[in-house]
Amino acid sequence: MATDPNRPGNGRTSSGPGVRRGNVERLLEALRTHGPSSQAALARRTQLSPATVNSIVKDLRAEGTAEIQPVNGRESLVALVAQQGVMVSTQVNTDSITAALFDFRTGSRHDAALTRGTDFDIEGGGPRDVADLIHTLANEAGVQVGDLAGVGVAMQGPISTVTGTAASWARLQLPGWNDTPVAGTLGDLLGVPVVADNDANLAALAEWTWGAGRGCTDFLYVMCSAQIGGGIVLDGKVHRGGDGLAGEIGHIVLDRNGPVCFCGSRGCLTTVASERSILSTLAASGTIKHALPEVIDGAREGDPACQRVLYEAGLALGRALANTAKVIAPSVIAIGGLLGQAGPIMFESVRSSAEISSLLAVSPGIEFRAARIGADAALLGGLASVLTLTAQGISTLPEWTTRQFRNDYSNTK
Ligand SMILES: [Zn+2]
């Protein structure tokens, strides 16, 4: 069974149970985004009447989704309660597939991964491999796949909301999928609800729900790792555009005479600030590094070539972000992925580029932040979208749901 990946609010009917469901989803989203809230605050944020909020809260309490937390004996806050059930989130990258199973019955997380060339062949990595990985995880956790509440899929590439497939220009990045509708095919293979979206959109959703963008109604997120993707939250919901392909910050053209990009354009941000471009620029100087974290380590240890490439990547990123931010005026811009963990050397150049672009003169309130959730953001965004799909939510991520891959790169460095 496939489900439309759009966030709550989209596709509501004008009357009847559809409206009620839409209202419930808006209220759940407000609780996820802002945490425990008074009913008055919920009415303000959802623009629902106090009577409607009161009635929905009553139903949510009766079904065990929400609880009332007394504060100072006077005010009381509505909060989401930890959920029952088992959910899976999976991330499909060019070279790997990772998946995490979140067991809310026992408060435990199980992880598994497949690598291209080792666990599946060069042309593989498609729906069957993802389904097999989910079966493996379910076995490990002692649960039937058919009993999963839902599966979220984060694809390293843009997914059209019209066709449910990867955008044609990005298909070479995802061999094994071609014209396959992601959520529909996996839903049929697994027999449970599946939501699929671009990994940067899901990472933005996680950062907005639980991380650097929490509490903002307008939020710009950019994920810079092997590739560069963006997620945009406008007026309190993830903005996907007409076909679901909004937010391709990585393909903003910065130099029309620059190197050819896999999207078919020239001089995209991706050709300057992605892991591959940074490594190849360094290689041309005779400095051989194999992964972005090595470059970040080199810069910290004083290697001038590593410092230079990160600084220039930050300048390019700052220009692209400033141009985007002038159009959408977010209150917070968060930088995630491996580059977001590079610390001051990168943030200084992003900020100086924003200054050169006069971004802060145009929108003085904009704040740059390092993403908080880190390498797990897309997987946790998949969890957030399954929670939304099943009309559930968590105000605060329990510690067992998170896994820090590189906690040596704290944002304060
Ligand atoms: Zn491009």
Short mmCIF file of C-alpha atoms and ligand atoms in Angstrom, two decimals, residues 251 261 263 268, ligand 1:
data_model
loop_
_atom_site.label_atom_id
_atom_site.label_comp_id
_atom_site.label_asym_id
_atom_site.label_seq_id
_atom_site.Cartn_x
_atom_site.Cartn_y
_atom_site.Cartn_z
CA HIS A 251 22.31 22.80 -8.63
CA CYS A 261 27.71 18.83 -13.47
CA CYS A 263 22.62 17.36 -13.87
CA CYS A 268 26.61 24.15 -10.01
ZN ZN B 1 24.10 20.47 -11.30
#
